[in-house]
Amino acid sequence: MPKFSARCCLSLLLVLPGVCAASAIAIIPKPQQLVIDQGSYRLDAHTTVDAPGDARAREIVAFLREAVHAQTGIQLSRGGSAQGIGLKLDPSVHGDEAYRLVVTAKGITISAATDQGLFWGVQTLRQLLPLRHAGMADIPALHIEDAPSMAWRGMMLDVGRHFYPVSFIEKQLDLLSYYKINTFHWHLTEDQGWRIAIERYPRLTAVGAWRTEADGSRYGGFYTQQQIREVVEYARLRNITVVPEIEMPGHSSAALAAYPQLSCTRQPVQVAITWGVFKDIYCVGNEATFTFLQHVLDEVVGLFPAPYVHIGGDETPKDRWKACDSCQTLMHAQGLADEDGLQSYFIKRIQKYLAGKHRTLIGWDEILEGGADRNAIIEIWRGEAEGRKALASGNRIINAGPFYLDSPTAGLGVKKIYATDPRQGYADAPTGLFLGAEAPLWSERATPLNAESKLYPRMLAFAEITWNDGPRNYADFERRLQAQYPWLDAREVNYGQEDQDLATFHIAPGLHGGWLLQTTSGLPGLVFHYTTDGSDPTQGSPEFTDTLAIQHAGTLQVMPFRHGRAMDLATRFTTVGNLAAGKPITYARPPSPHYSGAANTLDDGLLGSDNFHDGQWVGWEGGDLDASIDLQQPTRLHGIAVDFIQQSGSWVLLPKQVTFYVSSDGQHWSQLYARTLKVDAGDAHPLVQRIEFSSPVPISARYVRVKAENYGPLPPDSAGAGHNAWLFTDEIMLH
Ligand code: ACM
Ligand code: ZN
């Protein structure tokens, strides 16, 4: 039947115009009511636009003209004629963002009671335009009555961990608005970078916007106030409210790096270069903290007309407040039971200040700890229990937890988002308390290079379920989603896979030596470029599509490309020659089942990355490494080397002692080498250390044994104090 279906639109159009038109209509989010009529309206250079004369309506018309021209090449007429597009303010269309769109052979009418509604009607009309320049476009006759089911339909971008230029932000605002997302939550300050210029405190950006990475390079960036205004205006023109987030009292290392006198210890603090939660936070017992934050908020409120300011409030360790005289004095003077009480005091004071500026405070759900004022809006990320707590105390909520777009697509794909009810658990929320939902993109592993592959196409499913909470029909959604890809391609959007990670890698020793790297991806047109000199691959680097055989040990960097554009950060594989390759290993004590890797992972010639979750690292929780390799025949050895990793924030520490032995029978061992390590459990930097022994003369041995003594209980002032440390190694290298 391929011949018939290819001709469908040509042959059936004559008799059944509605059929083909219907299958061509692919609006996301799905309108609440859509009735397709007979015929179509021909939009061309004679089409005029008629609209109310107010300033916002004029902006909307300008937006429509520009959008039609960009997509179809048609320059809408400026003359007067009855045949055209009419925008009408009509109070009978109920709802703040509701609109009616009617297309007949005579013309197109968009009616709404508000400017917002008119604008969304225009965005729907854009989705009815063909994607080609032909001088005219036939818009199917139809009748749409539409309005969102949720008032808050947001996307959050963390620009602290990685910086995103204004051009990237504006491109996202264009895309989000096209799918009727109405809120951009701009997470502007973090431990790893302060990104908004504050005139009164220039060090916030001079110092706080820049970090010195582990390799010595400088990373950073910030937005000038002029750029912030530009983004806010760009968003306003697209019906999007920008909600700034200024984190307090935690996640504030970058601010404290600039102004250490605002921390409890008043000691120098670094702009963070690792991810996680940091103990240095603003000192609540110091009045100067409030003076500072109020001055910052004064400027923030001046830049962002939104009625809300998000103050973060999540992940606030109280260690410093517990040990700080000023904080403790304040706690007792206020009659507060504990440090949660101090947090509540802090948030309420900031809330009151913001209220004086006609701004509603939003905070992550931790602000409920110690009690929150009921006017605060709570953004729920830790789960339904927190949401229910917030509702029980009368707070309004935004549900973000199920929509963390930094989580791998394989676990949170389009299908899963589409099947998620943002109201799950809150169906009985009192009227007005459930505001809607938000999809956050935290940027530890997202940069301008790969962020779009995390945002899209998942954001389209999110847009659909927050706009339209009617019955779900995945096949119908999938059909409409497919129709979006050419449009996204035309806009050079680096969208990822729907329900799989962009690419997954499997590397293992090859059958005949060397290694074999296999990739999996279902995204059409994806190719992998690679380098072996440690540099980032470019489009000019050699490429492969699914399998690459590696003969020589070294560094391999692989990056996926599509349409000539890099789609993700490089993945690095490090291979080493190993005389022990593939030989049997026995452990005196088995590793943790969660970190046992593949068979022979300690002699597969593959080193781990700086991420102990990468499948190459083998870990013991609280016990020693004691591994023996049988080389199966007497072998001449020149040296032994073993790597260990430390990530103290994750309770992973170097061993206290490492010893190498050899044997000819596997029973009687002679010690070759022992080394005692000085482990700094307080050093939070990720660290891989190699313990290496070289023999001046070759040694003959059949068996090699490596023992490493676990650090033991974590010291009292560390993360995980009292628990046993983890010990991780990735390879026992013999040469
Ligand atoms: C959060 O994810 N820390 C709000
Ligand atoms: Zn303090």
XYZ file of C-alpha atoms and ligand atoms in Angstrom:
740
model
C 0.000 0.000 0.000
C 2.873 2.482 0.075
C 1.790 3.973 -3.220
C -1.692 4.683 -1.958
C -0.641 6.320 1.279
C 1.914 8.488 -0.467
C -0.875 9.811 -2.654
C -3.390 10.204 0.144
C -3.326 13.925 0.421
C -3.451 14.467 -3.320
C -6.333 12.155 -4.097
C -8.540 12.452 -1.047
C -8.261 16.184 -0.685
C -10.721 16.602 -3.543
C -13.457 14.611 -1.880
C -12.676 14.545 1.818
C -10.830 17.698 2.763
C -11.296 17.132 6.475
C -9.504 13.800 6.575
C -6.122 14.923 5.405
C -6.385 18.240 7.185
C -7.122 16.420 10.427
C -4.092 14.194 10.146
C -1.952 17.237 9.418
C -3.102 19.020 12.551
C -0.602 18.254 15.259
C -0.897 20.840 18.000
C 1.042 20.431 21.250
C -0.265 20.926 23.858
C -3.489 19.377 22.670
C -6.319 21.925 22.633
C -9.232 21.237 24.961
C -11.685 21.232 22.060
C -10.895 20.989 18.392
C -13.504 20.599 15.654
C -12.303 20.339 12.079
C -14.527 21.855 9.444
C -14.684 21.635 5.669
C -12.363 23.687 3.556
C -9.496 25.957 4.408
C -8.341 29.540 4.507
C -5.647 30.612 2.077
C -3.130 32.771 3.873
C -0.954 34.857 1.556
C 0.436 38.343 1.038
C -3.131 39.682 0.758
C -4.003 38.499 4.258
C -4.398 41.406 6.650
C -4.300 41.522 10.433
C -6.869 43.400 12.421
C -6.416 43.793 16.180
C -7.267 46.018 19.123
C -5.200 49.175 19.278
C -3.649 48.728 22.721
C 0.098 48.395 23.093
C 0.127 44.706 23.954
C -2.120 43.803 21.028
C 0.213 45.701 18.708
C 3.121 43.661 20.056
C 1.217 40.455 19.500
C 0.469 41.448 15.910
C 4.138 42.272 15.314
C 5.062 38.869 16.762
C 2.536 37.135 14.500
C 3.765 38.935 11.354
C 7.367 38.086 12.152
C 6.549 34.443 12.934
C 4.502 33.950 9.752
C 7.241 35.539 7.685
C 10.012 33.485 9.304
C 8.199 30.196 8.806
C 6.446 30.648 5.451
C 8.138 33.629 3.835
C 4.738 35.349 3.632
C 4.719 39.048 4.438
C 1.196 39.731 5.750
C -0.528 42.723 4.180
C -0.750 46.047 5.985
C -3.759 47.139 3.958
C -7.415 46.985 5.019
C -9.589 44.110 3.814
C -12.330 41.967 5.222
C -10.372 38.784 4.511
C -7.711 38.239 7.074
C -6.729 37.469 10.616
C -8.720 39.177 13.342
C -7.644 39.386 16.982
C -10.553 40.281 19.253
C -10.866 40.941 22.957
C -14.010 39.082 23.948
C -14.990 38.808 27.628
C -17.232 35.852 26.831
C -14.161 33.634 26.422
C -13.679 32.649 30.039
C -10.263 32.136 31.621
C -7.065 34.137 32.108
C -5.234 32.320 29.336
C -8.198 30.993 27.365
C -8.681 31.663 23.678
C -10.932 30.732 20.784
C -9.476 30.171 17.329
C -11.849 29.919 14.372
C -10.652 29.346 10.824
C -13.141 29.523 7.953
C -12.667 29.943 4.245
C -13.189 33.668 4.823
C -10.678 34.315 7.544
C -9.136 33.560 10.914
C -10.418 34.905 14.217
C -8.652 34.651 17.559
C -10.775 35.771 20.500
C -9.850 35.995 24.142
C -10.737 37.970 27.226
C -7.077 38.747 27.875
C -3.851 39.543 26.059
C -2.446 36.244 27.304
C -5.260 34.359 25.643
C -4.789 36.245 22.362
C -1.099 35.394 22.404
C -1.678 31.679 22.971
C -4.152 31.757 20.116
C -1.384 33.133 17.915
C 0.951 30.350 19.055
C -1.685 27.780 18.101
C -2.122 29.422 14.714
C 1.638 29.138 14.170
C 1.332 25.393 14.723
C -1.140 25.268 11.834
C 1.308 26.828 9.371
C 3.190 24.641 6.936
C 6.952 24.449 7.257
C 7.881 25.764 3.854
C 8.197 28.919 1.847
C 5.565 28.809 -0.903
C 4.034 32.269 -1.048
C 0.778 30.968 0.401
C -0.452 28.564 3.054
C -3.769 26.736 3.330
C -4.950 26.695 6.930
C -7.577 24.010 7.599
C -10.976 25.315 8.646
C -11.533 24.534 12.308
C -12.857 25.692 15.634
C -10.731 25.536 18.779
C -11.840 26.375 22.311
C -8.835 26.199 24.558
C -7.584 27.019 28.042
C -4.908 25.548 30.305
C -5.819 23.189 33.106
C -2.935 24.441 35.251
C -1.992 28.054 35.882
C 1.696 27.354 36.589
C 3.514 25.634 33.733
C 7.179 26.188 34.350
C 10.685 25.265 33.334
C 13.650 25.862 35.629
C 17.198 26.251 34.404
C 20.181 26.137 36.765
C 22.720 28.566 35.322
C 24.938 28.273 38.417
C 26.616 24.913 37.860
C 27.050 25.771 34.205
C 26.602 29.137 32.607
C 24.244 29.660 29.678
C 24.592 32.682 27.398
C 21.650 35.008 26.746
C 21.309 33.632 23.201
C 20.706 30.145 24.624
C 18.139 31.428 27.132
C 16.265 33.353 24.441
C 16.180 30.335 22.149
C 14.616 28.317 24.975
C 12.071 31.070 25.664
C 11.036 30.900 22.005
C 10.568 27.145 22.206
C 8.853 27.138 25.593
C 6.417 29.828 24.523
C 5.598 27.916 21.339
C 4.371 25.109 23.600
C 2.581 27.526 25.964
C 4.894 27.180 28.961
C 4.256 30.396 30.874
C 6.960 30.488 33.554
C 10.750 30.508 33.306
C 12.309 29.922 36.712
C 15.859 31.236 36.468
C 18.084 29.639 39.108
C 20.679 32.408 39.218
C 22.892 31.696 42.217
C 24.667 28.566 43.353
C 27.693 27.291 45.235
C 29.495 27.071 41.892
C 28.658 30.522 40.585
C 26.738 33.762 41.190
C 25.319 34.814 37.841
C 23.426 38.082 38.322
C 25.199 41.444 38.538
C 24.287 43.351 41.711
C 25.514 46.935 41.528
C 25.894 47.417 45.238
C 28.000 44.265 45.637
C 30.351 44.032 42.647
C 32.379 41.216 44.192
C 29.375 38.891 43.799
C 30.195 38.685 40.092
C 33.860 39.803 40.103
C 34.652 36.941 42.493
C 31.536 34.792 42.801
C 30.918 34.264 39.070
C 34.254 32.531 38.490
C 35.747 29.301 39.681
C 39.154 27.703 39.279
C 38.580 24.140 38.130
C 40.684 21.198 39.298
C 42.837 21.482 36.161
C 43.584 25.138 36.895
C 41.291 26.552 34.181
C 38.887 29.398 34.960
C 35.178 28.867 34.358
C 32.311 31.259 34.774
C 30.160 34.079 33.516
C 27.295 36.261 34.624
C 24.465 38.388 33.275
C 24.683 42.162 33.375
C 21.583 43.961 34.571
C 21.026 45.108 30.998
C 21.044 41.473 29.836
C 18.626 40.495 32.599
C 16.241 43.234 31.492
C 16.582 42.063 27.899
C 15.695 38.474 28.837
C 12.755 39.556 30.995
C 11.425 41.659 28.108
C 12.041 38.887 25.586
C 10.034 36.567 27.812
C 7.239 39.083 28.377
C 6.752 39.447 24.637
C 6.273 35.659 24.556
C 3.819 35.435 27.445
C 6.433 34.076 29.845
C 6.977 35.321 33.373
C 10.566 35.107 34.584
C 10.867 34.119 38.233
C 14.362 34.725 39.633
C 15.821 32.401 42.231
C 18.350 33.781 44.672
C 19.419 30.902 46.921
C 19.557 31.410 50.672
C 20.602 30.511 53.308
C 22.375 27.495 51.712
C 23.914 26.863 48.289
C 25.653 30.183 48.788
C 29.374 29.344 48.590
C 29.882 31.694 45.629
C 28.371 34.632 47.531
C 30.435 33.775 50.605
C 33.580 33.522 48.466
C 32.904 37.175 47.601
C 31.833 38.234 51.114
C 33.207 35.737 53.667
C 32.210 38.050 56.524
C 28.620 36.833 55.962
C 29.439 33.248 56.938
C 29.480 31.981 60.506
C 33.218 31.261 60.523
C 34.120 34.375 58.492
C 36.905 32.267 57.005
C 37.690 32.332 53.265
C 35.339 30.205 51.173
C 35.968 29.003 47.599
C 33.543 29.180 44.718
C 32.779 25.462 44.690
C 34.273 23.254 41.969
C 32.537 20.033 42.957
C 28.841 19.247 43.181
C 26.908 18.604 46.360
C 25.840 20.366 49.513
C 28.239 22.692 51.323
C 28.302 23.551 54.994
C 29.184 27.218 54.777
C 25.922 29.154 54.602
C 24.852 32.690 55.485
C 25.127 33.411 59.229
C 21.581 33.965 60.460
C 22.878 35.448 63.718
C 24.608 38.306 61.914
C 22.407 41.353 61.117
C 24.773 42.124 58.233
C 23.424 39.023 56.463
C 19.930 40.513 56.354
C 21.187 43.942 55.299
C 23.087 42.305 52.461
C 20.247 40.062 51.311
C 17.739 42.883 51.458
C 19.967 45.073 49.305
C 20.375 42.214 46.840
C 16.612 41.646 46.769
C 16.005 45.378 46.236
C 17.914 45.142 42.960
C 16.333 41.797 42.032
C 12.845 43.182 42.520
C 13.789 46.156 40.355
C 14.839 43.848 37.529
C 12.048 41.275 37.653
C 8.457 42.520 37.520
C 7.151 39.018 38.357
C 5.025 38.972 41.518
C 7.248 36.166 42.888
C 10.809 35.775 44.110
C 12.177 32.265 44.673
C 14.644 32.148 47.544
C 15.647 28.481 47.303
C 15.897 27.364 50.924
C 16.764 23.757 50.032
C 19.584 21.601 51.336
C 20.705 23.787 54.206
C 23.075 21.976 56.571
C 22.840 23.464 60.050
C 26.357 22.497 61.250
C 27.710 26.055 61.168
C 24.657 27.521 62.921
C 25.043 24.906 65.670
C 28.637 25.930 66.248
C 28.158 29.704 65.887
C 27.810 31.906 68.993
C 25.821 34.596 67.172
C 23.406 32.049 65.709
C 22.951 30.298 69.048
C 22.416 33.614 70.844
C 19.721 34.537 68.313
C 18.098 31.114 68.633
C 17.790 31.440 72.403
C 16.762 35.102 72.320
C 13.942 34.203 69.919
C 12.919 31.245 72.073
C 13.460 28.849 69.161
C 13.695 25.142 69.880
C 16.399 24.279 67.374
C 18.203 25.232 64.162
C 15.107 24.370 62.079
C 13.469 27.138 64.065
C 16.293 29.428 63.002
C 15.718 28.497 59.368
C 12.037 29.271 59.749
C 12.924 32.611 61.407
C 15.269 33.405 58.520
C 12.759 32.558 55.776
C 9.892 34.398 57.470
C 12.012 37.515 57.846
C 12.937 37.455 54.161
C 9.325 36.730 53.279
C 8.142 39.764 55.219
C 10.699 41.920 53.468
C 9.562 40.666 50.063
C 5.914 41.168 50.996
C 6.756 44.831 51.650
C 7.894 44.907 48.008
C 4.661 43.234 46.828
C 6.417 39.972 46.094
C 5.340 36.493 47.124
C 8.096 34.227 48.375
C 8.587 30.827 46.775
C 10.860 28.231 48.359
C 11.745 24.557 47.951
C 9.892 22.270 50.329
C 12.566 22.423 53.054
C 11.222 25.846 54.001
C 8.405 23.960 55.722
C 10.912 22.799 58.344
C 10.383 24.780 61.504
C 7.149 26.145 60.040
C 6.410 28.342 57.027
C 4.089 31.279 56.645
C 0.996 30.209 54.727
C 1.425 32.902 52.086
C 4.647 31.281 50.908
C 4.449 29.115 47.797
C 6.170 25.769 48.246
C 7.896 24.091 45.338
C 7.736 20.357 45.989
C 10.748 18.283 44.966
C 11.197 15.593 47.642
C 7.831 13.933 47.189
C 4.183 13.753 47.936
C 4.586 13.728 51.728
C 6.108 17.218 51.563
C 3.362 18.368 49.230
C 0.680 17.107 51.563
C 2.366 18.799 54.513
C 2.355 22.085 52.609
C -1.312 21.737 51.659
C -2.230 20.834 55.219
C -0.737 24.098 56.422
C -2.644 26.001 53.749
C 0.287 26.755 51.435
C 0.057 26.835 47.668
C 2.250 24.300 45.898
C 4.063 23.754 42.605
C 4.963 20.147 41.852
C 8.483 19.694 40.471
C 9.634 16.346 41.897
C 8.421 14.040 39.098
C 9.890 16.229 36.352
C 13.625 16.525 37.041
C 14.991 16.695 33.506
C 18.556 16.226 34.704
C 17.634 12.604 35.386
C 18.508 10.187 32.568
C 15.978 9.929 29.779
C 16.131 6.141 30.057
C 14.415 6.451 33.448
C 12.263 9.508 32.774
C 11.317 9.509 29.124
C 8.564 11.140 27.124
C 6.240 8.203 27.696
C 6.681 8.323 31.456
C 6.206 12.080 31.658
C 3.143 11.824 29.444
C 1.734 9.181 31.802
C 2.445 11.235 34.926
C -0.343 13.185 36.526
C 1.163 16.369 37.984
C -1.732 16.362 40.453
C -0.939 12.815 41.608
C -1.442 12.790 45.362
C -3.046 16.215 45.370
C -6.362 15.578 43.619
C -8.144 16.658 46.794
C -6.121 19.860 47.210
C -8.322 22.724 48.361
C -9.269 25.052 45.509
C -6.489 27.387 44.531
C -3.699 25.648 46.444
C -2.404 23.467 43.601
C -0.829 25.945 41.198
C 0.734 23.589 38.696
C 4.062 22.023 37.887
C 7.586 22.760 36.876
C 10.314 20.830 35.080
C 13.767 21.697 36.455
C 17.048 21.213 34.635
C 19.887 21.153 37.163
C 23.136 21.653 35.350
C 25.861 19.610 36.993
C 26.015 17.583 33.791
C 24.177 19.923 31.448
C 25.896 22.645 29.443
C 24.714 24.665 26.432
C 26.106 21.785 24.359
C 23.849 19.018 25.653
C 21.064 20.772 27.590
C 18.627 20.698 24.673
C 18.927 16.930 24.444
C 17.711 16.787 28.039
C 14.971 19.393 27.579
C 13.508 18.093 24.321
C 11.418 16.299 23.431
C 10.530 15.700 27.110
C 9.440 19.303 27.604
C 6.722 18.795 24.964
C 5.163 15.993 26.993
C 5.376 18.198 30.063
C 3.723 21.081 28.195
C 0.929 18.758 27.130
C 0.098 17.356 30.576
C 0.175 20.708 32.337
C -2.032 22.362 29.715
C -4.469 19.548 29.080
C -5.455 17.148 31.856
C -8.038 15.350 29.721
C -7.927 11.631 28.884
C -4.531 10.454 27.655
C -3.908 8.766 24.345
C -0.234 8.119 23.816
C -0.541 7.092 20.173
C -2.219 10.399 19.414
C 0.424 12.337 21.330
C 3.207 10.417 19.602
C 1.729 11.278 16.192
C 1.647 14.956 17.083
C 5.163 14.730 18.539
C 6.519 13.237 15.315
C 5.111 16.214 13.461
C 7.133 18.582 15.685
C 10.545 17.213 14.741
C 10.870 18.957 11.357
C 10.012 22.230 13.084
C 12.563 21.555 15.839
C 15.110 20.606 13.166
C 14.445 23.863 11.336
C 15.220 25.685 14.561
C 18.411 23.670 15.050
C 17.248 22.214 18.335
C 19.566 19.457 19.582
C 16.731 17.324 20.900
C 17.515 13.914 22.351
C 15.793 10.577 22.384
C 12.241 10.134 23.606
C 12.709 7.252 26.017
C 16.384 6.360 25.902
C 19.532 8.175 26.793
C 21.037 9.897 23.796
C 23.754 7.285 23.636
C 24.857 4.448 25.844
C 28.306 2.918 25.671
C 29.544 -0.553 26.367
C 33.261 -1.187 26.311
C 34.935 -4.525 26.930
C 38.115 -6.362 25.998
C 37.990 -7.612 22.401
C 38.076 -11.299 21.568
C 41.456 -10.942 19.871
C 43.070 -8.324 22.083
C 42.393 -4.642 22.311
C 38.923 -3.398 23.197
C 35.552 -3.081 21.536
C 33.370 -0.024 22.107
C 29.712 -0.468 21.251
C 27.176 2.329 21.259
C 23.410 2.265 21.322
C 21.164 5.066 20.152
C 17.870 5.117 18.349
C 18.135 8.727 17.238
C 18.353 8.766 13.427
C 21.424 10.404 12.002
C 23.572 10.199 15.118
C 27.276 9.623 14.435
C 30.141 9.418 16.895
C 33.393 11.274 16.368
C 36.435 10.338 18.407
C 39.964 11.356 19.266
C 42.850 9.499 20.882
C 44.936 12.508 21.930
C 42.785 13.695 24.843
C 41.230 16.586 22.906
C 37.485 17.079 22.425
C 36.322 15.510 19.157
C 35.133 17.787 16.377
C 33.210 17.089 13.213
C 36.565 16.623 11.496
C 37.608 13.810 13.851
C 37.251 10.200 12.672
C 33.745 8.791 13.073
C 31.844 5.553 13.581
C 28.180 4.741 14.015
C 27.912 1.794 16.377
C 31.119 -0.192 16.935
C 34.736 0.857 17.233
C 37.660 -1.553 17.660
C 40.505 -0.117 19.714
C 43.925 -1.713 19.298
C 46.209 0.534 21.309
C 46.063 1.550 24.939
C 45.473 5.235 25.576
C 42.753 7.830 25.917
C 39.673 7.656 23.749
C 37.199 10.563 23.703
C 33.867 10.010 22.000
C 31.189 12.584 21.205
C 27.826 12.166 19.448
C 27.005 14.530 16.575
C 23.846 15.104 14.605
C 23.371 17.384 11.605
C 26.959 18.460 12.149
C 26.281 19.650 15.689
C 27.767 18.197 18.870
C 24.960 16.708 20.957
C 26.623 15.790 24.234
C 29.773 16.213 26.252
C 32.636 13.881 25.361
C 32.756 10.510 27.089
C 36.285 9.426 27.921
C 37.632 5.876 28.042
C 41.114 5.111 29.305
C 42.670 1.809 28.324
C 45.949 0.378 29.627
C 48.110 -2.566 28.690
C 47.914 -5.158 31.442
C 49.799 -8.466 31.670
C 46.943 -9.655 33.856
C 44.363 -9.012 31.124
C 41.510 -11.471 31.414
C 43.226 -13.667 34.035
C 41.074 -15.024 36.882
C 40.794 -12.898 40.038
C 39.656 -14.080 43.437
C 38.631 -11.873 46.318
C 39.130 -12.822 49.977
C 36.002 -10.773 50.606
C 33.561 -10.028 47.801
C 32.949 -6.390 46.827
C 29.623 -4.656 47.386
C 27.064 -6.069 44.948
C 26.274 -2.462 43.987
C 29.854 -1.818 42.905
C 31.218 -5.124 41.676
C 31.512 -4.174 37.990
C 31.636 -6.736 35.202
C 33.652 -9.960 35.475
C 37.382 -9.222 35.492
C 36.788 -5.515 35.765
C 39.994 -5.239 37.826
C 42.077 -6.638 34.956
C 40.135 -5.652 31.841
C 42.579 -2.907 30.881
C 39.885 -0.261 31.424
C 40.386 2.496 33.954
C 37.545 4.241 35.731
C 36.661 7.891 35.282
C 36.418 10.330 38.185
C 32.907 8.955 38.769
C 32.912 5.828 40.924
C 29.472 4.896 39.546
C 30.807 4.369 36.030
C 30.927 0.556 36.222
C 34.735 0.359 36.190
C 35.189 0.962 39.913
C 34.861 -1.920 42.369
C 33.956 -0.973 45.938
C 34.009 -2.373 49.449
C 31.903 -0.821 52.189
C 33.912 -0.880 55.377
C 36.133 -3.813 54.406
C 39.550 -4.359 52.885
C 40.534 -5.143 49.329
C 42.350 -8.505 49.145
C 42.524 -9.697 45.535
C 44.689 -12.427 44.003
C 45.320 -12.850 40.286
C 46.373 -16.172 38.783
C 48.521 -15.492 35.713
C 48.237 -19.235 34.926
C 51.958 -19.578 34.273
C 55.169 -18.139 35.703
C 55.368 -14.611 34.274
C 58.109 -11.975 34.207
C 56.899 -8.840 35.953
C 58.456 -5.389 36.015
C 55.887 -3.638 38.126
C 52.476 -3.469 39.771
C 50.180 -0.461 39.970
C 46.745 0.044 41.487
C 44.440 3.108 41.447
C 42.217 4.244 44.301
C 39.611 6.997 44.307
C 38.606 9.434 47.032
C 35.313 11.374 47.152
C 34.969 12.211 50.798
C 31.521 13.803 50.336
C 30.296 10.358 49.258
C 32.162 8.573 52.087
C 34.751 7.203 49.648
C 38.295 7.425 51.027
C 41.752 6.242 50.008
C 43.072 3.179 51.856
C 45.368 3.543 54.849
C 47.851 0.969 53.626
C 48.552 -0.892 50.367
C 50.663 -4.070 50.092
C 51.716 -6.125 47.057
C 52.697 -9.816 47.232
C 53.782 -12.495 44.743
C 53.698 -16.268 44.918
C 54.551 -19.255 42.754
C 51.917 -21.582 44.263
C 49.162 -19.306 45.517
C 49.844 -20.485 49.072
C 53.125 -18.956 50.138
C 53.312 -15.210 49.570
C 56.307 -12.939 49.665
C 55.786 -9.265 50.209
C 57.165 -7.061 47.433
C 56.073 -3.652 48.530
C 54.075 -1.843 51.201
C 53.012 1.752 51.401
C 51.245 3.692 54.137
C 49.088 6.584 52.911
C 48.380 9.836 54.669
C 44.677 10.218 53.979
C 43.037 13.624 54.389
C 39.415 12.680 54.985
C 38.476 16.359 55.033
C 39.670 16.996 51.465
C 36.497 17.216 49.412
C 38.247 17.273 46.031
C 37.733 14.180 43.928
C 41.047 12.434 43.717
C 42.431 9.346 41.995
C 45.736 8.115 43.392
C 47.973 5.498 41.817
C 50.089 3.245 44.052
C 52.950 1.942 41.968
C 55.856 -0.427 42.423
C 58.607 -0.899 39.841
C 61.236 -3.574 40.169
C 64.759 -2.828 38.975
C 65.035 -6.485 37.861
C 62.188 -8.599 36.502
C 60.407 -10.859 38.970
C 58.978 -14.210 38.047
C 55.616 -15.015 39.600
C 52.465 -16.888 38.766
C 50.277 -15.270 41.426
C 49.991 -11.602 42.395
C 48.078 -10.379 45.418
C 47.034 -6.829 46.333
C 45.792 -5.869 49.763
C 44.483 -2.424 50.678
C 43.337 -1.551 54.152
C 40.056 0.342 54.401
C 40.212 3.780 56.073
C 37.689 2.531 58.642
C 35.134 4.680 60.485
C 34.766 8.175 59.028
C 36.126 10.886 61.327
C 33.752 12.794 63.641
C 33.606 16.100 61.715
C 33.158 14.540 58.261
C 30.154 13.713 56.119
C 28.928 10.308 57.324
C 30.847 10.530 60.624
C 31.015 7.125 62.353
C 29.999 5.101 59.270
C 32.585 2.922 57.621
C 34.402 4.422 54.656
C 34.104 2.952 51.176
C 37.224 1.722 49.390
C 37.280 1.752 45.581
C 39.760 0.518 42.993
C 39.427 0.157 39.214
C 42.385 -1.905 37.977
C 45.320 -4.015 39.078
C 47.927 -3.280 36.440
C 50.852 -5.631 35.870
C 53.603 -4.952 33.404
C 16.717 20.687 44.832
O 16.679 19.823 43.947
N 17.748 20.759 45.668
C 15.641 21.625 45.009
Zn 26.227 32.178 62.499
